[in-house]
């Protein structure tokens, strides 16, 4: 093995142990939680190594970086998740490689995604990104729809050709009533998921938890954790 492959294998094993321990502590089966490795700022060569090591889900947050990386890795059996704030002028590009967009947070974005998915002949999975720190504007600082807006936006996604409503996503807020209370934030997301599934029973995905708080997310009931730093290392720049 190369040094980098050794390093990533070791990091993956540690993350796997953390997820397994968190599942055991919560009385959940290990296969209830899917690991998504966030490869943003890291090269396509790392994505290739991760694929060789058995990773099947990767995530990116900037189309400029993700589009060429996904193209270089198009021969690999990977699902690509888009997790960043998404401008409508990038939607055509993102729809070209993303299997799931986790950051759906406004109706204009839904309209654009649907139009481009139909054009490309693809079905795109959508998670609504919930902003638990949304202020009066109804939007979070890092994107996301306020909890009060979830039902309406979900209805719109479910009715849009080319789109599939898969569930909810959140990032633990740095401000507001949930700042520093990841467990409470993720439990709130689970409550919203329970409400959502009454109207949309197939929308079972709950994406929450990153390197620092994956245990809290698994304890709360997350089905997907998004881990970057703990697998790839501290990012060379903010991303
Ligand atoms: C970068 C990022 C992650 C991963 O964060 P780490 O702390 O590196 O594990 C997860 N989710 C989103 C939306 C991200 O942008």
Tab-separated table of C-alpha atoms and ligand atoms in Angstrom:
chain	number	residue	atom	x	y	z
A	1	UNK	CA	0.000	0.000	0.000
A	2	UNK	CA	1.097	3.592	-0.596
A	3	UNK	CA	1.585	5.845	2.419
A	4	UNK	CA	-1.596	7.731	1.582
A	5	UNK	CA	-3.603	4.548	1.220
A	6	UNK	CA	-2.246	3.346	4.584
A	7	UNK	CA	-3.191	6.631	6.189
A	8	UNK	CA	-6.722	6.667	4.759
A	9	UNK	CA	-7.249	3.005	5.645
A	10	UNK	CA	-6.204	3.711	9.244
A	11	UNK	CA	-8.461	6.760	9.483
A	12	UNK	CA	-11.408	4.896	7.955
A	13	UNK	CA	-10.935	2.061	10.444
A	14	UNK	CA	-11.060	4.561	13.333
A	15	UNK	CA	-14.212	6.212	11.987
A	16	UNK	CA	-15.771	2.806	11.418
A	17	UNK	CA	-15.024	1.912	15.053
A	18	UNK	CA	-16.639	5.155	16.217
A	19	UNK	CA	-19.784	4.528	14.171
A	20	UNK	CA	-19.993	0.915	15.345
A	21	UNK	CA	-19.572	1.963	18.987
A	22	UNK	CA	-22.191	4.701	18.614
A	23	UNK	CA	-24.635	2.229	17.047
A	24	UNK	CA	-24.017	-0.289	19.832
A	25	UNK	CA	-24.524	2.397	22.494
A	26	UNK	CA	-27.807	3.437	20.867
A	27	UNK	CA	-29.040	-0.136	20.394
A	28	UNK	CA	-29.002	0.316	16.627
A	29	UNK	CA	-27.718	-2.061	13.986
A	30	UNK	CA	-24.529	-0.948	12.250
A	31	UNK	CA	-26.214	-1.196	8.845
A	32	UNK	CA	-28.737	1.489	9.838
A	33	UNK	CA	-26.027	4.135	9.408
A	34	UNK	CA	-24.286	4.946	6.123
A	35	UNK	CA	-20.919	6.696	6.042
A	36	UNK	CA	-20.537	9.477	3.492
A	37	UNK	CA	-16.946	10.684	3.153
A	38	UNK	CA	-16.732	14.425	2.448
A	39	UNK	CA	-13.863	14.732	-0.027
A	40	UNK	CA	-14.012	18.511	-0.580
A	41	UNK	CA	-10.585	20.152	-1.099
A	42	UNK	CA	-8.968	16.708	-1.551
A	43	UNK	CA	-7.892	15.389	-4.974
A	44	UNK	CA	-9.521	12.798	-7.200
A	45	UNK	CA	-6.622	10.465	-6.346
A	46	UNK	CA	-7.907	10.322	-2.763
A	47	UNK	CA	-11.421	9.564	-3.989
A	48	UNK	CA	-9.990	6.689	-6.012
A	49	UNK	CA	-8.163	5.303	-2.954
A	50	UNK	CA	-11.320	5.605	-0.844
A	51	UNK	CA	-13.231	3.670	-3.474
A	52	UNK	CA	-10.564	0.937	-3.392
A	53	UNK	CA	-10.971	0.855	0.390
A	54	UNK	CA	-14.698	0.200	0.047
A	55	UNK	CA	-16.214	3.680	0.416
A	56	UNK	CA	-19.375	3.955	-1.698
A	57	UNK	CA	-20.664	7.457	-0.829
A	58	UNK	CA	-18.718	10.686	-1.239
A	59	UNK	CA	-19.794	14.318	-0.808
A	60	UNK	CA	-18.657	17.648	-2.190
A	61	UNK	CA	-19.751	21.212	-1.461
A	62	UNK	CA	-18.459	23.297	-4.402
A	63	UNK	CA	-19.389	22.578	-7.982
A	64	UNK	CA	-16.151	24.065	-9.362
A	65	UNK	CA	-14.128	21.410	-7.497
A	66	UNK	CA	-16.653	18.603	-7.648
A	67	UNK	CA	-17.436	18.580	-11.368
A	68	UNK	CA	-13.893	17.771	-12.609
A	69	UNK	CA	-13.328	15.347	-9.714
A	70	UNK	CA	-16.524	13.433	-10.453
A	71	UNK	CA	-15.584	13.311	-14.138
A	72	UNK	CA	-12.155	11.848	-13.288
A	73	UNK	CA	-13.829	9.250	-11.070
A	74	UNK	CA	-16.751	8.358	-13.323
A	75	UNK	CA	-15.519	4.764	-13.642
A	76	UNK	CA	-15.867	4.166	-9.882
A	77	UNK	CA	-18.960	2.657	-8.203
A	78	UNK	CA	-19.672	5.788	-6.155
A	79	UNK	CA	-22.738	7.765	-5.187
A	80	UNK	CA	-22.055	11.512	-5.236
A	81	UNK	CA	-23.785	13.753	-2.712
A	82	UNK	CA	-23.832	17.526	-3.085
A	83	UNK	CA	-23.864	19.171	0.356
A	84	UNK	CA	-23.005	22.844	-0.261
A	85	UNK	CA	-25.060	25.952	-0.801
A	86	UNK	CA	-26.204	25.691	-4.381
A	87	UNK	CA	-26.718	28.598	-6.754
A	88	UNK	CA	-29.270	28.026	-9.489
A	89	UNK	CA	-26.663	28.776	-12.199
A	90	UNK	CA	-24.678	25.714	-11.033
A	91	UNK	CA	-27.632	23.346	-11.070
A	92	UNK	CA	-27.123	22.075	-14.619
A	93	UNK	CA	-23.554	21.065	-13.805
A	94	UNK	CA	-24.427	19.464	-10.441
A	95	UNK	CA	-27.260	17.426	-11.958
A	96	UNK	CA	-24.671	15.957	-14.325
A	97	UNK	CA	-22.912	13.991	-11.567
A	98	UNK	CA	-24.792	14.232	-8.256
A	99	UNK	CA	-27.023	11.347	-7.235
A	100	UNK	CA	-28.310	13.211	-4.182
A	101	UNK	CA	-28.502	16.934	-3.436
A	102	UNK	CA	-28.605	17.346	0.358
A	103	UNK	CA	-28.865	21.129	0.414
A	104	UNK	CA	-32.298	21.770	-1.093
A	105	UNK	CA	-33.619	24.802	0.759
A	106	UNK	CA	-35.823	26.966	-1.460
A	107	UNK	CA	-38.485	26.654	-4.115
A	108	UNK	CA	-36.446	28.329	-6.887
A	109	UNK	CA	-33.773	25.688	-6.413
A	110	UNK	CA	-36.378	22.912	-6.625
A	111	UNK	CA	-37.707	24.337	-9.876
A	112	UNK	CA	-34.206	24.546	-11.352
A	113	UNK	CA	-33.233	21.039	-10.200
A	114	UNK	CA	-36.418	19.552	-11.631
A	115	UNK	CA	-35.960	21.253	-14.988
A	116	UNK	CA	-32.342	20.118	-15.334
A	117	UNK	CA	-33.012	16.587	-14.049
A	118	UNK	CA	-35.729	16.132	-16.667
A	119	UNK	CA	-33.475	17.594	-19.359
A	120	UNK	CA	-30.673	15.200	-18.391
A	121	UNK	CA	-33.033	12.233	-18.079
A	122	UNK	CA	-31.916	11.671	-14.497
A	123	UNK	CA	-33.653	11.221	-11.143
A	124	UNK	CA	-32.025	13.273	-8.401
A	125	UNK	CA	-32.518	12.393	-4.738
A	126	UNK	CA	-33.266	15.469	-2.636
A	127	UNK	CA	-32.771	16.138	1.055
A	128	UNK	CA	-34.205	19.316	2.490
A	129	UNK	CA	-31.509	21.132	4.430
A	130	UNK	CA	-33.084	22.340	7.661
A	131	UNK	CA	-31.690	25.467	9.338
A	132	UNK	CA	-32.218	25.072	13.079
A	133	UNK	CA	-30.751	28.558	13.532
A	134	UNK	CA	-33.026	30.225	10.995
A	135	UNK	CA	-33.837	33.774	11.987
A	136	UNK	CA	-36.766	35.933	10.985
A	137	UNK	CA	-35.698	35.624	7.340
A	138	UNK	CA	-36.626	31.941	7.492
A	139	UNK	CA	-33.155	30.951	6.262
A	140	UNK	CA	-30.011	29.802	8.048
A	141	UNK	CA	-26.646	31.549	7.861
A	142	UNK	CA	-25.216	28.570	6.020
A	143	UNK	CA	-28.336	27.907	3.980
A	144	UNK	CA	-31.275	25.764	4.945
A	145	UNK	CA	-35.005	26.203	5.278
A	146	UNK	CA	-36.589	26.989	8.647
A	147	UNK	CA	-38.496	24.078	10.244
A	148	UNK	CA	-41.784	25.880	9.498
A	149	UNK	CA	-41.012	25.754	5.777
A	150	UNK	CA	-40.236	22.037	5.525
A	151	UNK	CA	-43.748	20.780	4.802
A	152	UNK	CA	-44.396	23.119	1.891
A	153	UNK	CA	-40.978	22.600	0.309
A	154	UNK	CA	-41.326	18.814	0.700
A	155	UNK	CA	-44.626	18.914	-1.144
A	156	UNK	CA	-43.010	20.846	-3.954
A	157	UNK	CA	-40.109	18.375	-4.315
A	158	UNK	CA	-42.483	15.399	-4.206
A	159	UNK	CA	-44.548	16.924	-7.014
A	160	UNK	CA	-41.559	17.805	-9.215
A	161	UNK	CA	-40.632	15.556	-12.141
A	162	UNK	CA	-37.075	14.253	-12.055
A	163	UNK	CA	-36.782	14.664	-8.285
A	164	UNK	CA	-37.202	12.149	-5.461
A	165	UNK	CA	-37.805	13.318	-1.902
A	166	UNK	CA	-35.338	11.298	0.216
A	167	UNK	CA	-35.421	13.079	3.593
A	168	UNK	CA	-33.756	15.758	5.677
A	169	UNK	CA	-30.262	17.075	6.363
A	170	UNK	CA	-28.848	19.503	8.889
A	171	UNK	CA	-25.574	20.992	10.059
A	172	UNK	CA	-25.395	21.551	13.828
A	173	UNK	CA	-25.859	25.320	14.263
A	174	UNK	CA	-23.093	27.540	15.638
A	175	UNK	CA	-25.566	30.210	16.751
A	176	UNK	CA	-29.056	30.380	18.206
A	177	UNK	CA	-30.748	28.140	20.738
A	178	UNK	CA	-28.979	24.973	19.498
A	179	UNK	CA	-25.428	26.346	19.540
A	180	UNK	CA	-23.226	23.784	21.307
A	181	UNK	CA	-26.203	21.427	21.762
A	182	UNK	CA	-25.687	18.974	18.912
A	183	UNK	CA	-27.686	16.181	20.496
A	184	UNK	CA	-30.716	18.439	20.968
A	185	UNK	CA	-30.348	19.786	17.431
A	186	UNK	CA	-30.235	16.290	15.927
A	187	UNK	CA	-33.220	15.194	18.023
A	188	UNK	CA	-35.157	18.149	16.665
A	189	UNK	CA	-34.241	17.046	13.145
A	190	UNK	CA	-35.508	13.525	13.957
A	191	UNK	CA	-38.831	14.974	15.144
A	192	UNK	CA	-39.114	16.873	11.871
A	193	UNK	CA	-38.311	13.652	10.013
A	194	UNK	CA	-41.096	11.832	11.857
A	195	UNK	CA	-43.534	14.569	10.795
A	196	UNK	CA	-42.258	14.476	7.211
A	197	UNK	CA	-42.658	10.699	6.914
A	198	UNK	CA	-46.364	10.930	7.778
A	199	UNK	CA	-46.955	12.573	4.411
A	200	UNK	CA	-43.917	11.097	2.599
A	201	UNK	CA	-43.213	7.601	3.986
A	202	UNK	CA	-40.299	6.952	1.582
A	203	UNK	CA	-38.385	10.051	2.733
A	204	UNK	CA	-36.443	8.122	5.357
A	205	UNK	CA	-32.950	9.607	5.071
A	206	UNK	CA	-31.702	11.703	7.991
A	207	UNK	CA	-28.275	13.170	7.253
A	208	UNK	CA	-26.603	14.632	10.341
A	209	UNK	CA	-23.279	14.496	12.121
A	210	UNK	CA	-19.757	15.296	10.975
A	211	UNK	CA	-16.282	14.383	12.296
A	212	UNK	CA	-16.804	16.143	15.624
A	213	UNK	CA	-20.357	15.060	16.401
A	214	UNK	CA	-21.143	11.828	14.590
A	215	UNK	CA	-21.818	10.027	17.907
A	216	UNK	CA	-24.548	12.523	18.815
A	217	UNK	CA	-26.106	12.117	15.380
A	218	UNK	CA	-26.124	8.306	15.569
A	219	UNK	CA	-27.584	8.490	19.079
A	220	UNK	CA	-30.375	10.737	17.822
A	221	UNK	CA	-31.198	8.390	14.939
A	222	UNK	CA	-29.319	9.697	11.885
A	223	UNK	CA	-29.214	7.327	8.906
A	224	UNK	CA	-26.268	9.074	7.222
A	225	UNK	CA	-23.186	10.753	8.701
A	226	UNK	CA	-20.963	13.076	6.639
A	227	UNK	CA	-17.343	12.773	7.678
A	228	UNK	CA	-14.459	14.738	6.153
A	229	UNK	CA	-11.570	15.647	8.459
A	230	UNK	CA	-11.560	12.412	10.459
A	231	UNK	CA	-10.959	10.416	7.266
A	232	UNK	CA	-8.903	12.728	5.057
A	233	UNK	CA	-7.152	14.985	7.558
A	234	UNK	CA	-7.460	18.650	8.399
A	235	UNK	CA	-8.331	20.532	5.238
A	236	UNK	CA	-5.576	22.700	3.758
A	237	UNK	CA	-8.024	25.597	3.360
A	238	UNK	CA	-11.495	26.515	4.442
A	239	UNK	CA	-13.991	24.528	2.440
B	1	LIG	C1	-17.304	19.830	5.251
B	1	LIG	C2	-18.658	19.300	5.553
B	1	LIG	C3	-18.807	18.129	6.328
B	1	LIG	C4	-17.645	17.358	6.930
B	1	LIG	O1	-17.097	18.077	7.993
B	1	LIG	P1	-15.868	17.482	8.852
B	1	LIG	O2	-15.893	18.292	10.085
B	1	LIG	O3	-14.636	17.693	8.038
B	1	LIG	O4	-16.143	16.056	9.088
B	1	LIG	C5	-20.095	17.665	6.539
B	1	LIG	N1	-21.176	18.307	6.046
B	1	LIG	C6	-21.066	19.430	5.306
B	1	LIG	C7	-22.304	20.082	4.806
B	1	LIG	C8	-19.818	19.958	5.034
B	1	LIG	O5	-19.721	21.084	4.320
